[in-house]
mmCIF file with all atom_site columns, C-alpha atoms in Angstrom:
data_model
loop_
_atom_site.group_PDB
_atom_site.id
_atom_site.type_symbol
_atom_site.label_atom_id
_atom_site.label_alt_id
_atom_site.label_comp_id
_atom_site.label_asym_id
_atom_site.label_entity_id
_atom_site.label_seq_id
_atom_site.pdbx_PDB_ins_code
_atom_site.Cartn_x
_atom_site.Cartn_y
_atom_site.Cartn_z
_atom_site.occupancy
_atom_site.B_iso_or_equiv
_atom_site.pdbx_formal_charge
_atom_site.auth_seq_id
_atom_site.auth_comp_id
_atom_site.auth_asym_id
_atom_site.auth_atom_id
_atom_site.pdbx_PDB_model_num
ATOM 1   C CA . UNK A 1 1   ? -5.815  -5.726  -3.350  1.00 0.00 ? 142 UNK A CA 1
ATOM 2   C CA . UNK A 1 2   ? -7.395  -2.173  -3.564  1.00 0.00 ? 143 UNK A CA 1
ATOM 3   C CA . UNK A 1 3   ? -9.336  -3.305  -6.108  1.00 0.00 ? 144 UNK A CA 1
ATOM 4   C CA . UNK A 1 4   ? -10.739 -6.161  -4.010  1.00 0.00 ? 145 UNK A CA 1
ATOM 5   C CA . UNK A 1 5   ? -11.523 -3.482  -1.485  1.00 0.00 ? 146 UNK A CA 1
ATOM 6   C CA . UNK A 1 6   ? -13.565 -1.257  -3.665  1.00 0.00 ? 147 UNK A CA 1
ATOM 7   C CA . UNK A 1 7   ? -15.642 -4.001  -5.257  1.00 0.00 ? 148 UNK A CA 1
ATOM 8   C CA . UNK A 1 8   ? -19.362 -3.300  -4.527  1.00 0.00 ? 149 UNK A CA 1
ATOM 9   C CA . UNK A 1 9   ? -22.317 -5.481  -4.547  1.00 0.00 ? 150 UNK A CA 1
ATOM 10  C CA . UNK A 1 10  ? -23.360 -3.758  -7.974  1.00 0.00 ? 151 UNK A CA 1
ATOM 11  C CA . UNK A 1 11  ? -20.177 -4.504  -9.587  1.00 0.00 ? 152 UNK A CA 1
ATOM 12  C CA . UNK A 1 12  ? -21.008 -8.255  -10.017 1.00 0.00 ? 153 UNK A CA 1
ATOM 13  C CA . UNK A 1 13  ? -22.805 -9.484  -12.340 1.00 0.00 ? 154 UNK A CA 1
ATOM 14  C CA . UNK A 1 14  ? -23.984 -13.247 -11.489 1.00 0.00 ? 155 UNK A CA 1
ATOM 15  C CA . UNK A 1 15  ? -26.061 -13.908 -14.599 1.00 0.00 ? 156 UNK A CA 1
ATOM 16  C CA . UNK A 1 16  ? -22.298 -13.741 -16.579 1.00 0.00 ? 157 UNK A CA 1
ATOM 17  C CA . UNK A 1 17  ? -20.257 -14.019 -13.809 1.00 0.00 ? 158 UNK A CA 1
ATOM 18  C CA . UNK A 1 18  ? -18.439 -10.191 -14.669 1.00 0.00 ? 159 UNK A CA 1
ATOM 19  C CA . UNK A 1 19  ? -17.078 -8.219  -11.848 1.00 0.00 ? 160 UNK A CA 1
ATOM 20  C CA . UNK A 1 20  ? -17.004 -4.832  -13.552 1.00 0.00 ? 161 UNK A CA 1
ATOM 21  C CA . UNK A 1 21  ? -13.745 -2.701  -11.763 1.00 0.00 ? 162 UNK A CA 1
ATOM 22  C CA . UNK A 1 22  ? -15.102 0.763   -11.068 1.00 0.00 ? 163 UNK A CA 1
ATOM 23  C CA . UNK A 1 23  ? -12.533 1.674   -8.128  1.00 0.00 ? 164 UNK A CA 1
ATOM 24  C CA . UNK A 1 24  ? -9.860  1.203   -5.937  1.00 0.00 ? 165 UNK A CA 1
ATOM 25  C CA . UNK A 1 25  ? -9.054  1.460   -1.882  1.00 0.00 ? 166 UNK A CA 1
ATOM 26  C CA . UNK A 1 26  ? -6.592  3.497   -1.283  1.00 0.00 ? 167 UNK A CA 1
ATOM 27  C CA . UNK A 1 27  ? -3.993  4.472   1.678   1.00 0.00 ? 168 UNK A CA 1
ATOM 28  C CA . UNK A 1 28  ? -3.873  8.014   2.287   1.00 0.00 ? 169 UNK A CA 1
ATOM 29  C CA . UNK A 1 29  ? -2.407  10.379  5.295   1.00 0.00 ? 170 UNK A CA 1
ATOM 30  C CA . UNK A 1 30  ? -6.228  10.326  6.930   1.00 0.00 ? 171 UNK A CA 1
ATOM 31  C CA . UNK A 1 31  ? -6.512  6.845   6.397   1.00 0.00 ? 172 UNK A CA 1
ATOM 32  C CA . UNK A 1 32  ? -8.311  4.694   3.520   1.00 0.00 ? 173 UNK A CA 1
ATOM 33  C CA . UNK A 1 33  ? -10.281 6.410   0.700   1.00 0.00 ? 174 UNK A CA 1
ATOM 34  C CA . UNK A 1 34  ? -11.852 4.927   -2.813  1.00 0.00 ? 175 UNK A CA 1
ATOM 35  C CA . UNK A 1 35  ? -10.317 6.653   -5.552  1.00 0.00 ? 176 UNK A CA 1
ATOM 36  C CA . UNK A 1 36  ? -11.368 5.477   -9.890  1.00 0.00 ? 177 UNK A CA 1
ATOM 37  C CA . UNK A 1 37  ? -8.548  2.562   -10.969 1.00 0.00 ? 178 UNK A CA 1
ATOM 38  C CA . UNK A 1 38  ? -5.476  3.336   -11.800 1.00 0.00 ? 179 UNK A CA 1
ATOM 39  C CA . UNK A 1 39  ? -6.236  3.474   -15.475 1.00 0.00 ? 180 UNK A CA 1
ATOM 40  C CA . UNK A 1 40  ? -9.231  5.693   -14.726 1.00 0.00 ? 181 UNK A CA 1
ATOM 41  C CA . UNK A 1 41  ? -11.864 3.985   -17.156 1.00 0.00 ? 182 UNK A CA 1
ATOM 42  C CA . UNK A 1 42  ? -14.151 0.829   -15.893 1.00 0.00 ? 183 UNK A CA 1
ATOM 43  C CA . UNK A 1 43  ? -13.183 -2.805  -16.940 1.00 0.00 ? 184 UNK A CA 1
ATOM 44  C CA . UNK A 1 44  ? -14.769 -6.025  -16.884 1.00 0.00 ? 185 UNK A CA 1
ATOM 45  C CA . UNK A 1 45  ? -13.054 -9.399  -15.101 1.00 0.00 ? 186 UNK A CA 1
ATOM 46  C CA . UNK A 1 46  ? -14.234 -13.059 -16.004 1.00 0.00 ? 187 UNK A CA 1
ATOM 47  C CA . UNK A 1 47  ? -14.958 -14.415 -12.454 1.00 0.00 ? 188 UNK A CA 1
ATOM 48  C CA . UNK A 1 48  ? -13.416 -18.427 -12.971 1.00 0.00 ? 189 UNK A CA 1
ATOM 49  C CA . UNK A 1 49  ? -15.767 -21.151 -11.624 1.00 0.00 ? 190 UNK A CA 1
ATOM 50  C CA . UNK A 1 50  ? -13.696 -21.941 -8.838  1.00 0.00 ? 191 UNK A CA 1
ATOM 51  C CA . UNK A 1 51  ? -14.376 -18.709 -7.601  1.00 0.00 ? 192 UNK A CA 1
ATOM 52  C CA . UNK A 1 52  ? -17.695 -17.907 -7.839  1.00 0.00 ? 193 UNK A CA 1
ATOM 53  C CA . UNK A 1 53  ? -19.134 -19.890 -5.005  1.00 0.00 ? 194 UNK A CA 1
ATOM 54  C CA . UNK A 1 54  ? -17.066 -17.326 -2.875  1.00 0.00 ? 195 UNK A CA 1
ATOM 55  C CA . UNK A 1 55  ? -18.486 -14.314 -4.479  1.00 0.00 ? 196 UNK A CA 1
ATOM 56  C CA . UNK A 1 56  ? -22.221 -15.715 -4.478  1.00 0.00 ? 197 UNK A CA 1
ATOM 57  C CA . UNK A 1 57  ? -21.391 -16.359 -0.763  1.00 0.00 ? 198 UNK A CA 1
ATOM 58  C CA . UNK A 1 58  ? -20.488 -12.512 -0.511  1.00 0.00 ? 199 UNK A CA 1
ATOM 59  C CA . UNK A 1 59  ? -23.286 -11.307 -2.786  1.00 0.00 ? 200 UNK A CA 1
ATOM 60  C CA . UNK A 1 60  ? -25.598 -12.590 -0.158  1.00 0.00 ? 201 UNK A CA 1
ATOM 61  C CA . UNK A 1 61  ? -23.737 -11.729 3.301   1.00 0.00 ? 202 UNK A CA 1
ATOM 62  C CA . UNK A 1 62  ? -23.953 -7.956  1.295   1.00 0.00 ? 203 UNK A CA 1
ATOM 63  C CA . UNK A 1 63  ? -27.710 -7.534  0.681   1.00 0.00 ? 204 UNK A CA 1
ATOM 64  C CA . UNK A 1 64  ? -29.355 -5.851  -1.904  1.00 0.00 ? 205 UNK A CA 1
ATOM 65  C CA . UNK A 1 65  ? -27.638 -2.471  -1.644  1.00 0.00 ? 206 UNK A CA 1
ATOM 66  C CA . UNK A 1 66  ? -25.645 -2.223  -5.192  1.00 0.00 ? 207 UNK A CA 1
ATOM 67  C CA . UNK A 1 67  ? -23.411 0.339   -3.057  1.00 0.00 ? 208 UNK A CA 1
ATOM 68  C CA . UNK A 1 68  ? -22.870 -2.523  -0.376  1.00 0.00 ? 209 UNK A CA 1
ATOM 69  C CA . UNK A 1 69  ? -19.264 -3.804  -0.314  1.00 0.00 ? 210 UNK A CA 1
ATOM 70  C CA . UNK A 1 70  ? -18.455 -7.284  -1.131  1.00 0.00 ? 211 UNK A CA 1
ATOM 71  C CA . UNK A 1 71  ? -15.609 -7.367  1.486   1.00 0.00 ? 212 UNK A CA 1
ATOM 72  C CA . UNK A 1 72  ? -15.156 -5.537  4.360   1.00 0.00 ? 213 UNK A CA 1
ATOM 73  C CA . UNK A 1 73  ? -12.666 -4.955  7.345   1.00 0.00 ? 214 UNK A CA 1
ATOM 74  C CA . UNK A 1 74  ? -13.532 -6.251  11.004  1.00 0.00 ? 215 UNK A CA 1
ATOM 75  C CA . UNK A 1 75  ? -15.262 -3.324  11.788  1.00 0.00 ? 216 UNK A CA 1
ATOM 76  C CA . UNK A 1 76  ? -17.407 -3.513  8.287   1.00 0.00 ? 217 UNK A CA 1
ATOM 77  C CA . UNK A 1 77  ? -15.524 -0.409  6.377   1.00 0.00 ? 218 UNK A CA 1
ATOM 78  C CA . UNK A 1 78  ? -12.300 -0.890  3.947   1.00 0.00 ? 219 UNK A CA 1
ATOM 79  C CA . UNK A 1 79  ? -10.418 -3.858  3.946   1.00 0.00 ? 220 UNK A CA 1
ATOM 80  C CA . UNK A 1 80  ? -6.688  -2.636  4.597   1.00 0.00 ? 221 UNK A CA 1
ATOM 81  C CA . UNK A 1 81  ? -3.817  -4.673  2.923   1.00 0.00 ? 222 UNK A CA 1
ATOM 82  C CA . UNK A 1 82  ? -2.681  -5.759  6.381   1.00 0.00 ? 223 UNK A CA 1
ATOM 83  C CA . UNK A 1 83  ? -6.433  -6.810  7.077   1.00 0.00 ? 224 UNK A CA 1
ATOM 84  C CA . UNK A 1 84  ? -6.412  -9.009  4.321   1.00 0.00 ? 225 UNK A CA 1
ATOM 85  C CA . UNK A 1 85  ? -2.428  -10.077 4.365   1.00 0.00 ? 226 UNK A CA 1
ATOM 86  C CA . UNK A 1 86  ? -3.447  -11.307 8.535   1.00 0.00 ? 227 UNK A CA 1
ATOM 87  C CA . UNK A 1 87  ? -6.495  -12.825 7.000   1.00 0.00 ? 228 UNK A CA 1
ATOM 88  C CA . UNK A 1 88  ? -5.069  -14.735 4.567   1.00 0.00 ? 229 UNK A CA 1
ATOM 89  C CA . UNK A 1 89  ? -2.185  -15.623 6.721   1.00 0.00 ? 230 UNK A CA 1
ATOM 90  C CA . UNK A 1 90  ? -0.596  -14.624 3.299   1.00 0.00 ? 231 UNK A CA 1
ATOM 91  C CA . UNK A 1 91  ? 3.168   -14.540 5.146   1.00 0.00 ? 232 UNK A CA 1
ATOM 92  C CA . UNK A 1 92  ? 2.972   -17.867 6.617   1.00 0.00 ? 233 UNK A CA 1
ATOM 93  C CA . UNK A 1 93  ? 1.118   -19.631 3.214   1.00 0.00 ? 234 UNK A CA 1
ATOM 94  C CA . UNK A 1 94  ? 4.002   -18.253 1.281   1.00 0.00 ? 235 UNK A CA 1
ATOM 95  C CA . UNK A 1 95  ? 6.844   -18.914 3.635   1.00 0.00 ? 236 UNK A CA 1
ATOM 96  C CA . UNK A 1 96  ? 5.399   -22.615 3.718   1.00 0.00 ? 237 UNK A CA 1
ATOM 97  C CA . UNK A 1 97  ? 5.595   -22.911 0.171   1.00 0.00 ? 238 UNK A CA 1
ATOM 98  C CA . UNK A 1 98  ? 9.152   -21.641 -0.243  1.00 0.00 ? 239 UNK A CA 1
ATOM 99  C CA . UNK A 1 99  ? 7.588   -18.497 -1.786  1.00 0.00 ? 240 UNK A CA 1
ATOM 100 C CA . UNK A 1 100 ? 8.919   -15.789 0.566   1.00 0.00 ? 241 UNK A CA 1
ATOM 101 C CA . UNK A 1 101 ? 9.481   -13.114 -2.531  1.00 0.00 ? 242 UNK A CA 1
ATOM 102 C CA . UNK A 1 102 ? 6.135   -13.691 -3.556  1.00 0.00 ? 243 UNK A CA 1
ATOM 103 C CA . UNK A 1 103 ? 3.726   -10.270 -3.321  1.00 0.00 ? 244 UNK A CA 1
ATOM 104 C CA . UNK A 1 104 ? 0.257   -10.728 -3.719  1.00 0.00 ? 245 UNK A CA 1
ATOM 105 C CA . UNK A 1 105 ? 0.602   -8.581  -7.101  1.00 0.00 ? 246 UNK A CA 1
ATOM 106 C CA . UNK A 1 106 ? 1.988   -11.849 -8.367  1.00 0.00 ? 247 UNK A CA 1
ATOM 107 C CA . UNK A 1 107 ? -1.189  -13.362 -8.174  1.00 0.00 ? 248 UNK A CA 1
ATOM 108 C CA . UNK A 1 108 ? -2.126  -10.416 -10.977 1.00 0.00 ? 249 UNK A CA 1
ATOM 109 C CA . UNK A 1 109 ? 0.957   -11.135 -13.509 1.00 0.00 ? 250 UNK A CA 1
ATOM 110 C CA . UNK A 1 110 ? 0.033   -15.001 -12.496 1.00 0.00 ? 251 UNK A CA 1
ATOM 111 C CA . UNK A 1 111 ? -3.514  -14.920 -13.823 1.00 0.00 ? 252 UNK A CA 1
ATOM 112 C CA . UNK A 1 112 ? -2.963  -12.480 -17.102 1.00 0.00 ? 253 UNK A CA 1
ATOM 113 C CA . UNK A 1 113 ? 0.105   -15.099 -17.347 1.00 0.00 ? 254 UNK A CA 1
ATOM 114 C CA . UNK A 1 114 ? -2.229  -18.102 -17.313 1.00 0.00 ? 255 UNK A CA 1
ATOM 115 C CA . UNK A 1 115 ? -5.373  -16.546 -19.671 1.00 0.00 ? 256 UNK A CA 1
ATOM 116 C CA . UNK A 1 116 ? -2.426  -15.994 -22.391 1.00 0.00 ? 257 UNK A CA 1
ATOM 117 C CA . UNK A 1 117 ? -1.568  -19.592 -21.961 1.00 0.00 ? 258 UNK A CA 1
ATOM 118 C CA . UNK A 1 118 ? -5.815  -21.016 -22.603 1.00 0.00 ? 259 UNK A CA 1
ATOM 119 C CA . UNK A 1 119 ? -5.069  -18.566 -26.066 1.00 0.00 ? 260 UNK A CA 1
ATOM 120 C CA . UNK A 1 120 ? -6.580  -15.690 -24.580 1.00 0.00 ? 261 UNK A CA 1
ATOM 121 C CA . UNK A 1 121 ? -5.808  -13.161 -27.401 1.00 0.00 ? 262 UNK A CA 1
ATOM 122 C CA . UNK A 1 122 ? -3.672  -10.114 -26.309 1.00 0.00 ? 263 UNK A CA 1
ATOM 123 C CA . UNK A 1 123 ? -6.045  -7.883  -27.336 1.00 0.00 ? 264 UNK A CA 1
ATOM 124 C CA . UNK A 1 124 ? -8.834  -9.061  -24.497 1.00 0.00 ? 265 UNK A CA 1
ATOM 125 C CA . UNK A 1 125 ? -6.005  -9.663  -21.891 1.00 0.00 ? 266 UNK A CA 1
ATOM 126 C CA . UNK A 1 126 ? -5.025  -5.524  -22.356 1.00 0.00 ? 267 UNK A CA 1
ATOM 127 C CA . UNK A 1 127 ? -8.919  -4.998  -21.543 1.00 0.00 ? 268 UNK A CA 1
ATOM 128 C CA . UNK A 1 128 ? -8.820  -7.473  -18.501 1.00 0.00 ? 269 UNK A CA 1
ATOM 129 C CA . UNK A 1 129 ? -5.531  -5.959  -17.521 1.00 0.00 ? 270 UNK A CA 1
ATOM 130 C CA . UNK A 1 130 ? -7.296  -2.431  -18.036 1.00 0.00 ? 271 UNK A CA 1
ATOM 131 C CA . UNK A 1 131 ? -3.611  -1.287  -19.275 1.00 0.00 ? 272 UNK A CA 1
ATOM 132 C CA . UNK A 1 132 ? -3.723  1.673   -21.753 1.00 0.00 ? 273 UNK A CA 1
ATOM 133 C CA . UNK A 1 133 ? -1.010  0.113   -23.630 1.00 0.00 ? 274 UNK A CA 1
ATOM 134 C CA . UNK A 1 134 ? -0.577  -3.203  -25.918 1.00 0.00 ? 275 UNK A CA 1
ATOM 135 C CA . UNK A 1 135 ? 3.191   -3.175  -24.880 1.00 0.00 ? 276 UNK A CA 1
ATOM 136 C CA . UNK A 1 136 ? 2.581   -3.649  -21.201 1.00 0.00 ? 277 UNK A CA 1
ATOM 137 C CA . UNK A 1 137 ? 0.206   -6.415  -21.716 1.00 0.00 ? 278 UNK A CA 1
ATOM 138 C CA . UNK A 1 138 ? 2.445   -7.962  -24.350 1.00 0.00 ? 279 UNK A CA 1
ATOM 139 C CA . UNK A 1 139 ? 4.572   -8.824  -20.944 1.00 0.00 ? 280 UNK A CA 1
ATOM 140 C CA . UNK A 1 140 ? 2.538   -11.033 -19.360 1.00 0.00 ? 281 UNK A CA 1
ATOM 141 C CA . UNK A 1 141 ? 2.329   -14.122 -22.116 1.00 0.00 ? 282 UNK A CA 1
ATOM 142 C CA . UNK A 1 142 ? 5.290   -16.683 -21.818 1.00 0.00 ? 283 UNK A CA 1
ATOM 143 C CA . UNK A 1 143 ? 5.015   -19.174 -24.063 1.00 0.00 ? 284 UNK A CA 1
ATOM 144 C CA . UNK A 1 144 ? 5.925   -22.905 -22.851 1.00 0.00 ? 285 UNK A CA 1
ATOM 145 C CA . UNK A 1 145 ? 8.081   -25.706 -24.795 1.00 0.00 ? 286 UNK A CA 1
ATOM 146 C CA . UNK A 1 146 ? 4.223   -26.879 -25.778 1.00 0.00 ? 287 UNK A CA 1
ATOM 147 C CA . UNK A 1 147 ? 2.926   -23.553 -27.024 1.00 0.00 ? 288 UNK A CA 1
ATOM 148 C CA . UNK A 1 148 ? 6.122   -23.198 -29.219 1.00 0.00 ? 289 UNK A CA 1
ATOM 149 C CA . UNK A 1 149 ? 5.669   -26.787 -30.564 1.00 0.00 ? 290 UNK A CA 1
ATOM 150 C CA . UNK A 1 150 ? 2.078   -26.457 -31.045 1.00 0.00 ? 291 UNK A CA 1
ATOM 151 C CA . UNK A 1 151 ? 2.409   -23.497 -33.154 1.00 0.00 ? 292 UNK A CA 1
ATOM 152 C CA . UNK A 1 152 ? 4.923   -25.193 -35.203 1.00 0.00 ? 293 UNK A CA 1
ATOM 153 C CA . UNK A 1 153 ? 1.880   -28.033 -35.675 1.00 0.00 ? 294 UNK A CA 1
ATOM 154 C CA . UNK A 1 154 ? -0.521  -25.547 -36.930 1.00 0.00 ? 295 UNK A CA 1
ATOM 155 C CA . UNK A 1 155 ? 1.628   -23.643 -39.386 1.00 0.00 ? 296 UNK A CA 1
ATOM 156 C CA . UNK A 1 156 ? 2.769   -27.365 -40.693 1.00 0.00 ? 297 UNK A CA 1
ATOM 157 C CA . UNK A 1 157 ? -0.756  -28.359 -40.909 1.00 0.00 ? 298 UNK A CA 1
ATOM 158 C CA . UNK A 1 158 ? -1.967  -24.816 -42.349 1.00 0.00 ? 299 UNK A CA 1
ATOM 159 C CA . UNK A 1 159 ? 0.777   -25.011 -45.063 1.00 0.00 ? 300 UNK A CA 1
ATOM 160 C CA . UNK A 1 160 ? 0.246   -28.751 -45.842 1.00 0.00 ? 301 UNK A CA 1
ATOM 161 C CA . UNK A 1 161 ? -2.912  -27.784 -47.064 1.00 0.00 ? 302 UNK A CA 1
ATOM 162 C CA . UNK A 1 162 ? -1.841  -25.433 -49.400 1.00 0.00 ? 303 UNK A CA 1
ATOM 163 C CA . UNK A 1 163 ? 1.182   -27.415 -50.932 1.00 0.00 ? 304 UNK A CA 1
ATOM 164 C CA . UNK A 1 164 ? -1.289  -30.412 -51.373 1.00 0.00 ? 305 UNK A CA 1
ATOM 165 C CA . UNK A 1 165 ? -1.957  -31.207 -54.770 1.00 0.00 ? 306 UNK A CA 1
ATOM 166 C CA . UNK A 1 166 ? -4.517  -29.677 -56.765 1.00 0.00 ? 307 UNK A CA 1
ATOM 167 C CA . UNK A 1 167 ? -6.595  -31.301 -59.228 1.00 0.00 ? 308 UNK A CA 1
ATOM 168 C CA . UNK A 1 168 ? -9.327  -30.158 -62.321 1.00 0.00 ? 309 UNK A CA 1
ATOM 169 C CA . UNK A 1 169 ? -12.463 -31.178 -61.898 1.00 0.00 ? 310 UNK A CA 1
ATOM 170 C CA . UNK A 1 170 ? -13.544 -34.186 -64.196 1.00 0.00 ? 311 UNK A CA 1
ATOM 171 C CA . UNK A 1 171 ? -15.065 -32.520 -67.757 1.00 0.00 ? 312 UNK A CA 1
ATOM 172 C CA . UNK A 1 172 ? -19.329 -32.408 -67.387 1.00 0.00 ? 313 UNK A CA 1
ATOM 173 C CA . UNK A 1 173 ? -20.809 -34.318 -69.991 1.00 0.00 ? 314 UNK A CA 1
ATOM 174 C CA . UNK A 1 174 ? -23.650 -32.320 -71.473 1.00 0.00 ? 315 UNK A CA 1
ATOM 175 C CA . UNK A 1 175 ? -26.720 -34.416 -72.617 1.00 0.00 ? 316 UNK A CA 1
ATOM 176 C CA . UNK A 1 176 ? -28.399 -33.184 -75.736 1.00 0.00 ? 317 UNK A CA 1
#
């Protein structure tokens, strides 16, 4: 969510639909500041098609200020978590659904979760992530009964190909 909050017009590139992560909101004693990420380097996020008509939409509410932010509170500053939890109606939408243990920092685990499941390799999902280390990312995949059996497929079908049977090429005749 901080993240969200932070996001600037300049952070989104629409040519390659990349929102580059430069900083966070965050709650402090005199109220909400913008501090780096929480792994304190930059990292680029795919923005998925279904998406992207949102963030255009955004993009162009903004202006052309890079610094402009994408989203904003009611009174145009910081968007607060309980800002965007009332917005959302995020208690009711999850109570509905039968979800009522369900933090929004689901949504984070859900979407590494589901790029590891499209093959994503866990090298690309740490820099999405923007974790420091391979072992924390190496939580998020959980492979399904498919996954499992499709890997058995490919290792069958790898191997085959090297058990098949070999043969010499037919002698050349040379012409004299």
């Amino acid at each position: 969510m901080g993240e969200v909050s932070g996001c600037r017009v300049g952070d989104i590139d629409t040519a390659n639909w990349i929102w580059t992560v430069r900083r966070q909101t965050t709650p402090t004693p005199g109220g909400l500041v913008d501090k780096g990420t929480k792994g304190k380097r930059a990292r680029q996020v795919p923005i998925i098609e279904e998406i992207r008509p949102l963030v255009a939409q955004r993009v162009l509410a903004a202006g052309p200020d890079p610094d402009a932010r994408l989203f904003t509170g009611p009174r145009g500053g910081r968007i607060s978590t309980a800002v965007l939890r009332d917005a959302t109606h995020w208690d009711d939408v999850v109570n509905k659904l039968g979800y009522e243990h369900l933090r929004r920092h689901d949504l984070r685990h859900t979407g590494l979760t589901w790029f590891a499941d499209v093959g994503v390799p866990v090298h690309v999902l740490r820099k999405i992530a923007g974790h420091g280390s391979l072992t924390t990312t190496q939580r998020y995949p959980h492979p399904d009964v498919r996954q499992i059996t499709a890997a058995g497929a490919a290792l069958t079908a790898h191997l085959s190909v090297l058990r098949a049977p070999r043969t010499l090429p037919s002698p050349i005749a040379v012409a004299r």
